[in-house]
Amino acid sequence: MPDLSVQLLPGLTLKNPVIAASGTAGYGDEPNRLYHIADLGAFVCKGTTLKPRVGNPQPRIMETENGLLNAIGLQNPGVDYVIEHYSPLWSKWQTPVLVNIAGESVADYAEIAKRFDQVSGVAALEVNISCPNVAAGCLEFGATPEGAAAVTRKVKLATSLPVIVKLTPNTSDIVALAEAVENAGADAVSLINTLRGMAIDIKKRKPVLGNITGGLSGPAIKPVALAMVWRVAGAVKIPVIGGGGISNADDAIEFLLAGASGVEVGTAALVNPSVPDDIVKGIEKYMLQWKMTEMAQLIGAARR
Ligand SMILES: Cc1cc2nc3c(=O)[nH]c(=O)nc-3n(C[C@H](O)[C@H](O)[C@H](O)COP(=O)(O)O)c2cc1C
């Protein structure tokens, strides 16, 4: 059988490259009943902030042509609750947990990172500087190389955990962002977060979402995400985690061929919770078919 393991981060090897994307599987207590987190390479929890957040006014989610618009607004119970209630659960898992963190200020990010340091069951941090649905913070830093680098530097100083920085597609130059966070010490980058979008109800003549705009995810964004992953993987030396619209094994294989060392799956698992499992099996089948024995033969193969 082919070996699907990938060394994603310093000291962190995943048994396969398939990762549950932040915000689409909560903290792992609910989807565990529906799909098998144990079979995934890693799990990213919902974006966690310093204080609890109630999120944006309803409606916060709507289906679009081949996609999903969401404006949850980082609803979460806050860092202390997450440490107390979910870390004991994560400590029992074999699947590494990457904690997605978000702040309203650079100091917030550093404080959250500090609190998660040394917490059992936490394998790494994914720093979300790319949420398009909150009024303060996040994209405020993530849209410019200077802002993205400043957050990365502070988080790196505050933790001994490996740090992944999650980049936004809502920028004119995602490669510049990736290079800036690499230079600031990021151990890996993940991309893409959602693309800002909106919908208007023509009968009510009002925006559909309570927040007016939201973030677009799902199959509609896949070609955009893939092109960004391709460009970033060609520019940085640190590992790239790719995602955006991955719905089946073929999609995931495209991202791996483009140079991603891991793939995040979000919206597709909301539609069918067995998709991540099916993707793991599909990658294995593809490798067998093409007589590949290890992931290095697959990752970046379209660039060679
Ligand atoms: C309902 C919902 C909530 C999300 N919440 C977060 C979040 O808290 N933090 C984050 O970094 N990304 C969040 N995302 C973005 C996803 O993790 C992912 O990057 C994006 O949806 C693109 O992948 P997909 O097309 O496979 O869903 C969220 C996406 C959705 C659909």
GROMACS .gro file of C-alpha atoms in nm, residues 53 74 102-109 128-151 166-168 170-171 177 193 196:
model
   42
   53ARG     CA    1  -1.836   3.586   2.055
   74LEU     CA    2  -1.651   3.391   1.441
  102ALA     CA    3  -0.839   3.499   1.556
  103GLY     CA    4  -0.795   3.834   1.725
  104GLU     CA    5  -0.912   4.192   1.715
  105SER     CA    6  -0.557   4.320   1.776
  106VAL     CA    7  -0.202   4.192   1.739
  107ALA     CA    8  -0.187   4.169   2.119
  108ASP     CA    9  -0.500   3.949   2.116
  109TYR     CA   10  -0.334   3.700   1.881
  128ASN     CA   11  -0.664   3.318   1.096
  129ILE     CA   12  -0.584   3.661   0.956
  130SER     CA   13  -0.829   3.608   0.675
  131CYS     CA   14  -1.189   3.604   0.808
  132PRO     CA   15  -1.391   3.847   0.592
  133ASN     CA   16  -1.689   3.852   0.831
  134VAL     CA   17  -1.579   4.049   1.138
  135ALA     CA   18  -1.572   4.426   1.183
  136ALA     CA   19  -1.247   4.445   1.381
  137GLY     CA   20  -0.922   4.252   1.341
  138CYS     CA   21  -0.849   3.952   1.120
  139LEU     CA   22  -0.845   4.088   0.763
  140GLU     CA   23  -0.738   4.425   0.898
  141PHE     CA   24  -0.394   4.259   0.944
  142GLY     CA   25  -0.420   3.985   0.689
  143ALA     CA   26  -0.470   4.198   0.380
  144THR     CA   27  -0.125   4.360   0.382
  145PRO     CA   28   0.219   4.198   0.400
  146GLU     CA   29   0.318   4.431   0.687
  147GLY     CA   30   0.011   4.346   0.895
  148ALA     CA   31   0.038   3.974   0.825
  149ALA     CA   32   0.407   3.974   0.920
  150ALA     CA   33   0.342   4.168   1.243
  151VAL     CA   34   0.084   3.913   1.364
  166LYS     CA   35  -0.404   3.120   0.700
  167LEU     CA   36  -0.408   3.364   0.410
  168THR     CA   37  -0.688   3.557   0.247
  170ASN     CA   38  -0.926   3.905  -0.072
  171THR     CA   39  -0.603   4.077  -0.173
  177LEU     CA   40   0.144   3.786   0.189
  193ASN     CA   41  -1.006   3.141   0.327
  196ARG     CA   42  -1.596   3.806  -0.003
   0.00000   0.00000   0.00000
